[in-house]
Short mmCIF file of C-alpha atoms and ligand atoms in Angstrom, two decimals:
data_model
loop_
_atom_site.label_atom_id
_atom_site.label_comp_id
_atom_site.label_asym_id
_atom_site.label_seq_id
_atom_site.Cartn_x
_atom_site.Cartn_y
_atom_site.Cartn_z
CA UNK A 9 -7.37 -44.22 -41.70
CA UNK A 10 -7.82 -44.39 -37.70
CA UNK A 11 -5.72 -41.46 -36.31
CA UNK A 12 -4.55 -40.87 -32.84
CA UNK A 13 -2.97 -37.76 -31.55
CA UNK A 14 -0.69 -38.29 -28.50
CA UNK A 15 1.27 -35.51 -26.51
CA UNK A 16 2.15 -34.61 -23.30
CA UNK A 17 3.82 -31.29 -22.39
CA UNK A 18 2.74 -27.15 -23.09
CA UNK A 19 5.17 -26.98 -26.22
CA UNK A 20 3.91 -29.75 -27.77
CA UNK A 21 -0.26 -28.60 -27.01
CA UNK A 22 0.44 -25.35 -28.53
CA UNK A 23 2.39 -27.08 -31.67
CA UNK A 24 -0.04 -30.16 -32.42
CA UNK A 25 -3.57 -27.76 -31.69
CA UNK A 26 -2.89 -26.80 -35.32
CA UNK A 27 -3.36 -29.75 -36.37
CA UNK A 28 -6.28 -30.57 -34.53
CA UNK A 29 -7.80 -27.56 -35.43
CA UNK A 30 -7.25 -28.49 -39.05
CA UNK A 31 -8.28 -32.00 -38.83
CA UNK A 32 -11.56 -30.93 -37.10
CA UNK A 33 -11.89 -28.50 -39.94
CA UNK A 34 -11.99 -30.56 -42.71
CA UNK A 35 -14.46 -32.95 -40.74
CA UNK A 36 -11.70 -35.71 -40.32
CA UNK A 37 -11.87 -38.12 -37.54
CA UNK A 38 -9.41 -38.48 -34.73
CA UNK A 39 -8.75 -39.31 -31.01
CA UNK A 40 -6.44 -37.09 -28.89
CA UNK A 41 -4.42 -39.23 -25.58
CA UNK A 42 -2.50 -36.26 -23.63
CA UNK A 43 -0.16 -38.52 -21.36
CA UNK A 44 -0.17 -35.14 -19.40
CA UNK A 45 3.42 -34.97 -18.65
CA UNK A 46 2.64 -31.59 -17.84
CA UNK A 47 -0.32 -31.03 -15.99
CA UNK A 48 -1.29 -27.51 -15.41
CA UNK A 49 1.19 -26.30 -17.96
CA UNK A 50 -0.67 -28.79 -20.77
CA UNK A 51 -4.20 -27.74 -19.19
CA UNK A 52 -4.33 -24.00 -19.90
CA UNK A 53 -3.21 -24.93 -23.53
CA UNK A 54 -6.24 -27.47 -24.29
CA UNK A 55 -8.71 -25.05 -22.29
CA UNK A 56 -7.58 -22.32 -24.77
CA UNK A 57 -7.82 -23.92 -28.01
CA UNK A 58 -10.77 -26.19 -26.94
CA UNK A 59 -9.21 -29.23 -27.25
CA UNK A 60 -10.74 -32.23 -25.43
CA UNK A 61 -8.67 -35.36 -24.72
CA UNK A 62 -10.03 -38.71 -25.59
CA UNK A 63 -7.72 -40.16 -23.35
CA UNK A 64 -5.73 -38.37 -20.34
CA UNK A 65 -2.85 -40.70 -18.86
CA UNK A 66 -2.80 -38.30 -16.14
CA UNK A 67 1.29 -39.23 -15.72
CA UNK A 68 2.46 -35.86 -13.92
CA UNK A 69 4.23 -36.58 -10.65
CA UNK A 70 6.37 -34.41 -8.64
CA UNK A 71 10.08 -33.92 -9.85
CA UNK A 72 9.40 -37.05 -11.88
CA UNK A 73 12.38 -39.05 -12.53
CA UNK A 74 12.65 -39.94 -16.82
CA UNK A 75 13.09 -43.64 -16.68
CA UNK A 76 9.60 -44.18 -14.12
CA UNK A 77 7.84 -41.39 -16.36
CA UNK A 78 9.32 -43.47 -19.28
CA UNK A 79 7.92 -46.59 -18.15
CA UNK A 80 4.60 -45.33 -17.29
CA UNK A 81 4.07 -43.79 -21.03
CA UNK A 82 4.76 -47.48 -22.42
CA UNK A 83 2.55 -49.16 -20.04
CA UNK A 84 -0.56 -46.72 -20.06
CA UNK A 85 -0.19 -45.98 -23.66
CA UNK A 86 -0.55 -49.71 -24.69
CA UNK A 87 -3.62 -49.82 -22.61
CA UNK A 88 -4.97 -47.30 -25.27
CA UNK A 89 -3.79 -49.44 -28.42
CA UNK A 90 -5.92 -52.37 -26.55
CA UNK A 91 -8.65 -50.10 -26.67
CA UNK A 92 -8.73 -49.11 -30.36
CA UNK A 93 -6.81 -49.95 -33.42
CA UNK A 94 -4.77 -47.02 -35.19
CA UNK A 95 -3.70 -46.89 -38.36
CA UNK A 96 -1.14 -44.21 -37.77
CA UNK A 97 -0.16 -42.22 -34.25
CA UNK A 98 1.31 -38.35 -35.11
CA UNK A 99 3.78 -37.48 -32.08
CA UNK A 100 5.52 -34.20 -31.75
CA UNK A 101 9.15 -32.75 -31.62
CA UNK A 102 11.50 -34.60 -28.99
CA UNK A 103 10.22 -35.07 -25.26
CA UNK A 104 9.68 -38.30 -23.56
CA UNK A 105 6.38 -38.44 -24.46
CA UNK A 106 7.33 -38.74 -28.02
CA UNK A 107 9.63 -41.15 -28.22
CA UNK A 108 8.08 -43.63 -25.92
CA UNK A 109 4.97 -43.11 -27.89
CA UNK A 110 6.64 -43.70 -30.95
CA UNK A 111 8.53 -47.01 -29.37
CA UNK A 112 5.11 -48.10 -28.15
CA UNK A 113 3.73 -47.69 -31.73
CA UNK A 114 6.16 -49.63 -33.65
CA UNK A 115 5.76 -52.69 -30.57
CA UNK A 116 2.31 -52.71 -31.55
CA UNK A 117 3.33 -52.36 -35.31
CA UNK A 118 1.54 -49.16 -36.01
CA UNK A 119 2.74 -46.33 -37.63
CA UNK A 120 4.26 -42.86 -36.82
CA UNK A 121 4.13 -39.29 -37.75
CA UNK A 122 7.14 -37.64 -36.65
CA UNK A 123 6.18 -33.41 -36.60
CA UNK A 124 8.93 -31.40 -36.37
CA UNK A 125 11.49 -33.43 -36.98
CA UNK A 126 14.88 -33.84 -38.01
CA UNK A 127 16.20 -31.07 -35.53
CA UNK A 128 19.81 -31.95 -34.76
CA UNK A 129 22.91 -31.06 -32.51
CA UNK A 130 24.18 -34.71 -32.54
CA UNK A 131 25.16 -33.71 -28.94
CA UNK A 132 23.66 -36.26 -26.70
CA UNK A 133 24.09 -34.09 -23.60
CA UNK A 134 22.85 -30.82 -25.21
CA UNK A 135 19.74 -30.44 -24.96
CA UNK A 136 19.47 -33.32 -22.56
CA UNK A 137 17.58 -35.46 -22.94
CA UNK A 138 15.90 -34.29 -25.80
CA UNK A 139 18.41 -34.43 -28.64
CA UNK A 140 18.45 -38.47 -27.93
CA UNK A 141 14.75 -38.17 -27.64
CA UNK A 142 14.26 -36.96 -31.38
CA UNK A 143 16.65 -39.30 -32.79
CA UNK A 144 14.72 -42.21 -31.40
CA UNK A 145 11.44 -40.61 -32.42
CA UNK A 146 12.99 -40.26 -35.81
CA UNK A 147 14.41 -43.91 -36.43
CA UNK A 148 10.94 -45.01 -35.70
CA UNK A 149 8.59 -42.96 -37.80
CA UNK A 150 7.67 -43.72 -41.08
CA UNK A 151 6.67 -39.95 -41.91
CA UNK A 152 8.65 -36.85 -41.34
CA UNK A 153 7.37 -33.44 -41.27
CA UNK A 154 10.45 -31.06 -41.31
CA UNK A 155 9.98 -27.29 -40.06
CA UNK A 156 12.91 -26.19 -42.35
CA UNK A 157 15.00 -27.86 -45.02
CA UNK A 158 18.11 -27.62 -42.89
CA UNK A 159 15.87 -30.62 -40.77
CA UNK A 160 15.05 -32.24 -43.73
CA UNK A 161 18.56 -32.34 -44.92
CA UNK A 162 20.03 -33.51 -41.48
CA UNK A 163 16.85 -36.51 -42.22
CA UNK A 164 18.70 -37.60 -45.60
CA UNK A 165 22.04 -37.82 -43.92
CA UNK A 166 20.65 -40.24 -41.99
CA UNK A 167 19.27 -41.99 -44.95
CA UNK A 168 15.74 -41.28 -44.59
CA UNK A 169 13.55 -41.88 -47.50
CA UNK A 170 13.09 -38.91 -49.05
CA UNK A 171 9.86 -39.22 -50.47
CA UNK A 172 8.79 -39.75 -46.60
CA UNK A 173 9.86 -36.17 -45.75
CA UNK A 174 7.88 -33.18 -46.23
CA UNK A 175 9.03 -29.84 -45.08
CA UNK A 176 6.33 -27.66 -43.98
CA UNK A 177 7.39 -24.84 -41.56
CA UNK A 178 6.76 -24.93 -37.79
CA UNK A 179 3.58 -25.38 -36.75
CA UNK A 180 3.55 -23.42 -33.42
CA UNK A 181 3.62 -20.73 -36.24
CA UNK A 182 0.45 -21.55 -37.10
CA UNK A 183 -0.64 -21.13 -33.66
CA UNK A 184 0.62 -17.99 -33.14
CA UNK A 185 -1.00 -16.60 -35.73
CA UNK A 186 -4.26 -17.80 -34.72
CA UNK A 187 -3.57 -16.55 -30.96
CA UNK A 188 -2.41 -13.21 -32.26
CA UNK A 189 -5.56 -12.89 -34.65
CA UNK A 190 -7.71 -13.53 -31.96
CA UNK A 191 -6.09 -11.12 -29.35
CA UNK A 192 -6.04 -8.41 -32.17
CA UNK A 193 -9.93 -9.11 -32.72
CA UNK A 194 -10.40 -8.26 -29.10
CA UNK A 195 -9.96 -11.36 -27.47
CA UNK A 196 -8.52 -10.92 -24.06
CA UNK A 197 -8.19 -12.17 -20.30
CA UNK A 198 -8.08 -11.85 -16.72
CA UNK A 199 -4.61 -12.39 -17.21
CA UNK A 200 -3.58 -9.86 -19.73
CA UNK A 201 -5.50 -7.61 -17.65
CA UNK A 202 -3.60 -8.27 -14.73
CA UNK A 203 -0.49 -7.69 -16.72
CA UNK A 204 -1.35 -4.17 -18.21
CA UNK A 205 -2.09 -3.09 -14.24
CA UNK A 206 0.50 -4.69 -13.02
CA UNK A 207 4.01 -3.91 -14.68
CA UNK A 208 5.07 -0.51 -16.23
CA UNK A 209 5.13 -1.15 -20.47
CA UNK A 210 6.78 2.34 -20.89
CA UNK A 211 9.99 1.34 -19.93
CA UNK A 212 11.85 -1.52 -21.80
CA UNK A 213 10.47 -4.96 -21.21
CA UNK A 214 12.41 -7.90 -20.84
CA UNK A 215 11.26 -10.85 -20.68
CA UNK A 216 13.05 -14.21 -19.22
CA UNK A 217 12.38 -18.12 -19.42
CA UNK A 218 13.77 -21.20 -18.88
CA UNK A 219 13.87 -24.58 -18.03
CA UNK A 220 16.91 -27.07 -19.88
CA UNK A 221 18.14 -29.90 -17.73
CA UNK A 222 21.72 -29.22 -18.74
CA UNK A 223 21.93 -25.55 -16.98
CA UNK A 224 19.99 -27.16 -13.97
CA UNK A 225 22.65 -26.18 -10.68
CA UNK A 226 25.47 -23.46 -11.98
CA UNK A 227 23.76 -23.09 -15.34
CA UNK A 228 20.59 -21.82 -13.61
CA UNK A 229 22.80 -19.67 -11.55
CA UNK A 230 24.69 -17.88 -13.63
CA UNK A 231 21.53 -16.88 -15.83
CA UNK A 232 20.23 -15.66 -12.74
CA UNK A 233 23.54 -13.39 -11.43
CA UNK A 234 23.25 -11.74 -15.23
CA UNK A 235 19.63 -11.09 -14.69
CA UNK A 236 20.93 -9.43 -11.42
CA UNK A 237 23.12 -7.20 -13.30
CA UNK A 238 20.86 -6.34 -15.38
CA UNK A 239 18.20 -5.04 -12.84
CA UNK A 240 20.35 -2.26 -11.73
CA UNK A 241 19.49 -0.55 -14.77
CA UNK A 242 15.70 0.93 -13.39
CA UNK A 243 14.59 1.62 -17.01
CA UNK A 244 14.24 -2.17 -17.43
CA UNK A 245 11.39 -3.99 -16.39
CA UNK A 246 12.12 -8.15 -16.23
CA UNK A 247 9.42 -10.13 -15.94
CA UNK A 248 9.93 -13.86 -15.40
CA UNK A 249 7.41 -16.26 -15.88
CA UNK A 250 8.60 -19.56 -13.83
CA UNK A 251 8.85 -22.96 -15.23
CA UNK A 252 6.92 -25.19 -12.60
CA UNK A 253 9.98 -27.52 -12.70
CA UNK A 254 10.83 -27.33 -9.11
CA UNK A 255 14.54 -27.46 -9.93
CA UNK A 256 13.57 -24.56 -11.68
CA UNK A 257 11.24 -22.73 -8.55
CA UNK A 258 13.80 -23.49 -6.34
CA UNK A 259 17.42 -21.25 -7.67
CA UNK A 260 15.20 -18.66 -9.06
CA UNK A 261 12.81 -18.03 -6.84
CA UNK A 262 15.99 -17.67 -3.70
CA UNK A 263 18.63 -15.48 -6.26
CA UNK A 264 15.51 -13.39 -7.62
CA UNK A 265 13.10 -12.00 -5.28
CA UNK A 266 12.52 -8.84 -3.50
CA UNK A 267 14.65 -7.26 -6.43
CA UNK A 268 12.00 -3.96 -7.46
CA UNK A 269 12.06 -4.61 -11.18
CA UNK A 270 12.22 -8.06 -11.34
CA UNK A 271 8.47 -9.87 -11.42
CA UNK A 272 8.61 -13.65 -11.00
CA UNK A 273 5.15 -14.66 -11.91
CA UNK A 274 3.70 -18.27 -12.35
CA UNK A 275 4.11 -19.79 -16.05
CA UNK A 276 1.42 -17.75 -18.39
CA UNK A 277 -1.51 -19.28 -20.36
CA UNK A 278 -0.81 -19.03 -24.04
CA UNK A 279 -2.42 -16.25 -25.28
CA UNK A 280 -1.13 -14.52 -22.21
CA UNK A 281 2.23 -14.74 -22.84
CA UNK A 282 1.89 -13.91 -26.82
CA UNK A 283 0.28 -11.02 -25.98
CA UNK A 284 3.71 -10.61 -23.29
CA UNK A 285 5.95 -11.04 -26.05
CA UNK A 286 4.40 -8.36 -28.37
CA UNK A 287 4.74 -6.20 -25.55
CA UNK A 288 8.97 -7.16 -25.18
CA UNK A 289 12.10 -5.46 -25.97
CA UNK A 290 14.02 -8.52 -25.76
CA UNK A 291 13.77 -12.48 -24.30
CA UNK A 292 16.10 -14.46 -22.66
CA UNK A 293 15.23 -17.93 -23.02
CA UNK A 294 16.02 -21.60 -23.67
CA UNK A 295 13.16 -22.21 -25.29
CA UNK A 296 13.14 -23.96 -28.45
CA UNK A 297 9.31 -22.62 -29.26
CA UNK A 298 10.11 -19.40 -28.32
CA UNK A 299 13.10 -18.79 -30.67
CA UNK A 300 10.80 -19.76 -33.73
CA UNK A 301 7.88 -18.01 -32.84
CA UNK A 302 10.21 -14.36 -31.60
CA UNK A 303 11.17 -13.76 -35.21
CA UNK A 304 7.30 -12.96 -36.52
CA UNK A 305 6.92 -10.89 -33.49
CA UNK A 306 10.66 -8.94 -34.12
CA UNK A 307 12.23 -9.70 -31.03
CA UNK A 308 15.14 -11.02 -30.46
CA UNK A 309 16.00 -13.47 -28.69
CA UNK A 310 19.41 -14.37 -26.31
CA UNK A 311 19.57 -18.27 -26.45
CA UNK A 312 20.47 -19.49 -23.25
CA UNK A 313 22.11 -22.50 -24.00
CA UNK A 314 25.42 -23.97 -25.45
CA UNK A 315 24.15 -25.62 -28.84
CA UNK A 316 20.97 -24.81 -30.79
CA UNK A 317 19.34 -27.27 -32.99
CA UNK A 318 17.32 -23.88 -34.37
CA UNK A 319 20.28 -22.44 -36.37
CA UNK A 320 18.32 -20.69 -38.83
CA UNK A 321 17.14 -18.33 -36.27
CA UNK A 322 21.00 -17.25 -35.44
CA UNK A 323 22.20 -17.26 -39.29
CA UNK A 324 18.87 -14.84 -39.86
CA UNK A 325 20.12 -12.69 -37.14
CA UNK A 326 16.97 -13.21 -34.80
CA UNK A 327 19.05 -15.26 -32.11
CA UNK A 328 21.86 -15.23 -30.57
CA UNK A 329 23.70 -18.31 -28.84
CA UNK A 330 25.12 -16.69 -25.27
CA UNK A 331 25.35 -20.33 -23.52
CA UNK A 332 24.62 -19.11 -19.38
CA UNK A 333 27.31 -17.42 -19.35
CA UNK A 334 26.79 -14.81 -17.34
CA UNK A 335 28.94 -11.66 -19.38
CA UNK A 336 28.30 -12.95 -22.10
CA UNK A 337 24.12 -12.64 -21.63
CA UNK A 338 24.68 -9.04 -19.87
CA UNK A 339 26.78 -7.49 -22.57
CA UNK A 340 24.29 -8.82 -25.29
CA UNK A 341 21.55 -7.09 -23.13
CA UNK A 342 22.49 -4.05 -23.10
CA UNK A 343 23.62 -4.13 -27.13
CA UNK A 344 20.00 -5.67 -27.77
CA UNK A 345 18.30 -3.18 -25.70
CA UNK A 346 19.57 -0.56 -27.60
CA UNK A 347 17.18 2.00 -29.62
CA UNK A 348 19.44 1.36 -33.06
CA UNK A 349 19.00 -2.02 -33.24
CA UNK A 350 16.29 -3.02 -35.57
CA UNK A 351 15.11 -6.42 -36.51
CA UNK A 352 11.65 -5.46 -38.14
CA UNK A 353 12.82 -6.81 -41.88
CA UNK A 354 14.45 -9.67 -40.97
CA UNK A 355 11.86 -12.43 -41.88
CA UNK A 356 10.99 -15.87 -39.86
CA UNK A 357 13.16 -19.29 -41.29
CA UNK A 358 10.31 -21.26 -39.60
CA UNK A 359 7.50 -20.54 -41.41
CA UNK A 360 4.17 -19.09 -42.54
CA UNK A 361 1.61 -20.51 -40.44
CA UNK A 362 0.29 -22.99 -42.85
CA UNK A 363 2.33 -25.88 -41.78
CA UNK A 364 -0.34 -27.95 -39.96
CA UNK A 365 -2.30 -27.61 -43.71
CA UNK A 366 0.88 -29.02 -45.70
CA UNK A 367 0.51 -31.95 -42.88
CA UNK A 368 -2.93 -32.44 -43.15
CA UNK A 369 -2.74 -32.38 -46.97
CA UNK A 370 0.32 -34.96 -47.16
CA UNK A 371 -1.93 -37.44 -44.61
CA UNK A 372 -5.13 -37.15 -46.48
CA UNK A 373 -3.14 -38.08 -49.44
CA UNK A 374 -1.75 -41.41 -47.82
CA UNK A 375 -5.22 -42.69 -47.73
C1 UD1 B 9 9.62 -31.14 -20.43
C2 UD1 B 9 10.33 -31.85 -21.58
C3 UD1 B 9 11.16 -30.84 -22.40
C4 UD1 B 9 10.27 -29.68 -22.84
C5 UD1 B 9 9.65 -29.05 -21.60
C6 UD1 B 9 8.72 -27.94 -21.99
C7 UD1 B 9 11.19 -34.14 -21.30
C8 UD1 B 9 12.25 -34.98 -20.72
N1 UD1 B 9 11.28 -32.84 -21.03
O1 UD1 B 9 10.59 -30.67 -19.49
O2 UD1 B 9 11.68 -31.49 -23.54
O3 UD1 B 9 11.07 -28.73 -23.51
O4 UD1 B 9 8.85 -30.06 -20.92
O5 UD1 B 9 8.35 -27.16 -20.87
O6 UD1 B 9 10.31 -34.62 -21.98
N2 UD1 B 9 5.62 -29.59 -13.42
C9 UD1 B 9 4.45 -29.21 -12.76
N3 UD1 B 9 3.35 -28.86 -13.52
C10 UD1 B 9 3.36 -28.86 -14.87
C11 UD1 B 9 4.55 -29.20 -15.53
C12 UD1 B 9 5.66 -29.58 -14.79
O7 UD1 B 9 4.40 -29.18 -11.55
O8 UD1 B 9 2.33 -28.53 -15.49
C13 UD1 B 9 6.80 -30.00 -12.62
C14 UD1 B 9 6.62 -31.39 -11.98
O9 UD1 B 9 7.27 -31.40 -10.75
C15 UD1 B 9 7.33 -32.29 -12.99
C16 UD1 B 9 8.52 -31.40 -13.35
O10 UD1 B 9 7.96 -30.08 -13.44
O11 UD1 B 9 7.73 -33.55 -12.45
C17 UD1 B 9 9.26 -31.76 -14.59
O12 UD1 B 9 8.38 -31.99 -15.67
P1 UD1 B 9 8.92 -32.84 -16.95
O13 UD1 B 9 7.84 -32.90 -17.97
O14 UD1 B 9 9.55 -34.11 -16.53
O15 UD1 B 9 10.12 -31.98 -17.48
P2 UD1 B 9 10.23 -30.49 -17.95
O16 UD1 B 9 11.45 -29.94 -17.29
O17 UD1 B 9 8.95 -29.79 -17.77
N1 UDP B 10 4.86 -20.30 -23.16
C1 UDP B 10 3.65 -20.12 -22.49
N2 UDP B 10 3.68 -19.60 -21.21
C2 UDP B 10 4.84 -19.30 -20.57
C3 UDP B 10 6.07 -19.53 -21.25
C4 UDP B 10 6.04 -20.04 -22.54
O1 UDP B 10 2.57 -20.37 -23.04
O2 UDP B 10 4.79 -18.83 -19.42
C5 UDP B 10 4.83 -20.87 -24.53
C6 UDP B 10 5.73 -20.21 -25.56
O3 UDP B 10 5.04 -19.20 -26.27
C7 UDP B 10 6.12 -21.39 -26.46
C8 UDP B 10 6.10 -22.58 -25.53
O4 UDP B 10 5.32 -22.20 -24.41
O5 UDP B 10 5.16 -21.62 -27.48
C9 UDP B 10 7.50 -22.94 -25.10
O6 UDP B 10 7.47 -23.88 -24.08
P1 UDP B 10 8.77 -24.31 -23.28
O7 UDP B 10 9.75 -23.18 -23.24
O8 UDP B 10 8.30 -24.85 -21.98
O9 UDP B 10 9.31 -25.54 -24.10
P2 UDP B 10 10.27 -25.69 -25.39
O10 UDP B 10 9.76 -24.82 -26.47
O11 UDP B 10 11.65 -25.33 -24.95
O12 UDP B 10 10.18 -27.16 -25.71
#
């Protein structure tokens, strides 16, 4: 079976190397096409896990707009299915990358791997666009690989043939894993060097991302007034790692500097920011990766948004849902922050790590 791999942004790198890893493992042939979406974001992930596209659309503009972005993955991308037949094309989770990959597939009548899918908040708007993104990506593909069986079951609501779904835990799991055995075998750079110099790690780190179209304008700001508030208290240390969105850059960058213990710093390589996390009191984030991978590391996370499509993560008591409200995300700080609260036993709802092996195992067998 001819495989391609296809993805295009930093989540979806760290998810899918898993699976590359795996599938280079066991000696199995594929080809990898990054549309880089991202660019340096996607780059620090492939240099890390030693990934080496087959094919790089080299799509990243500017503040790219989603319908030219759109139209350039179906154009370039069918330039790659003239190149070489594929039997089967595994996208990931719910940017645009994914589903016009996936739409470009089935036009050229080949079929799709859907990982991580069936994540739902049936909210169009929230998370825009990606909630639309996934349910496109899902209609198409003719296999489903769940993270949880809350996914799965939103999958056979839809009517979704179960035998097509197989739930097999999140890979980014995986990947953490591998990134924090390799830091904790010594593995370590410039970077993380940098970081132990630079910030203070014996007071209480918090650390802060984000990036969701919806909060873009007074979303954006009110995040940014509560991480104000917070900063009076000097025993904090916030460090803020800046999407390269420049929609992002731009409200952060003017509410947020000069303030002494806040550090806006340019987006992390992977293994840097693991090794950031296990250093953390507490993250405030959007993030969809980062709430999944938090819970293995025992820190919680304040969810930054008004709907989560990663519910098991609040139901387990590892997230909480504060919207960008800006109260709301202070008062949670300082109950997080506090020396009682203890999430060491609660245990992760998306996964093991072995996901990208249940995937690999459930392929091989479609042969
Ligand atoms: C995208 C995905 C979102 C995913 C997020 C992860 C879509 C619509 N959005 O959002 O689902 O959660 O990535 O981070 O698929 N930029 C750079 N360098 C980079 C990356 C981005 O400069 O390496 C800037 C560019 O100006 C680019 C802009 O950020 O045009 C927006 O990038 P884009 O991929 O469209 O959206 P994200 O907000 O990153
Ligand atoms: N991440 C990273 N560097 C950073 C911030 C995040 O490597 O500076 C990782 C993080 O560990 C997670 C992923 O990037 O695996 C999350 O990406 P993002 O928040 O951009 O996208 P989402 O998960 O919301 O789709």
């Amino acid at each position: 079976m001819k495989l391609l791999i296809c993805f295009g942004t930093r989540p979806e790198a760290i998810k899918m190397a898993p699976i590359c890893l795996e599938l280079k493992k066991r000696n199995i042939p594929y080809k990898l096409c990054v549309t880089a979406q991202h660019r340096e974001m996607l780059d620090q992930v492939l240099n890390f896990f030693q990934l080496f596209p087959d094919y790089d659309l080299d799509l990243m503009k500017p503040n790219q707009g989603l319908n030219g972005l759109s139209a350039s993955i179906l154009n370039e991308i069918d330039k790659v299915f003239d190149e070489e037949n594929f039997d089967l094309v595994l996208v990931h989770g719910d940017t645009t990358t994914s589903s016009m990959v996936a739409l470009a597939a089935f036009h050229r009548n080949i079929k799709v791997a859907h990982i991580e899918a069936g994540l739902r908040t049936y909210n169009k708007l929230s998370p825009f666009p990606e909630e639309l993104n996934r349910q496109i990506t899902g209609r198409i593909a003719d296999y489903h690989f769940a993270p949880t069986h809350k996914a799965r079951q939103n999958l056979l609501n839809e009517d979704v043939d179960a035998a097509k779904v197989v739930v097999t835990g999140n890979t980014v799991i995986d990947a953490l894993f591998i990134t924090l055995d390799k830091i904790k075998t010594g593995f370590t750079n410039t970077t993380i060097e940098n970081l132990k110099q630079q910030f203070n790690f014996n007071k209480k780190v918090l650390l802060v991302t984000g990036h969701r179209r919806e909060s873009f304008g007074q979303g954006f700001k009110s995040i940014c007034t509560a991480i104000l508030e917070i900063s009076r208290n000097k025993e904090i240390e916030i460090i803020y790692p800046v999407h390269l969105n420049p929609n992002v850059q731009k409200v952060v960058y003017e509410m947020l500097s000069g303030i002494d213990n806040i550090h806006l710093i340019a987006p992390l390589d992977y293994p840097s920011f693991v090794w950031l996390m296990s250093k953390s009191s507490l993250i405030i984030s959007d993030s969809g990766g980062i709430q999944e991978e938090a819970p293995s590391l025992h820190i919680p996370v304040l969810v930054t948004r008004n709907t989560t499509e990663r519910d098991e993560g609040i139901q387990s008591g590892c997230s909480f849902l504060v919207g960008t409200d800006t109260s709301k995300i202070v008062e949670k700080t300082t109950e997080l922050l506090n020396p009682n609260v203890d999430l060491l036993h609660n245990t992760n709802p998306y996964g093991n790590g072995d996901a990208s092996t249940q995937i690999i195992n459930f392929i091989e067998s479609l042969e």
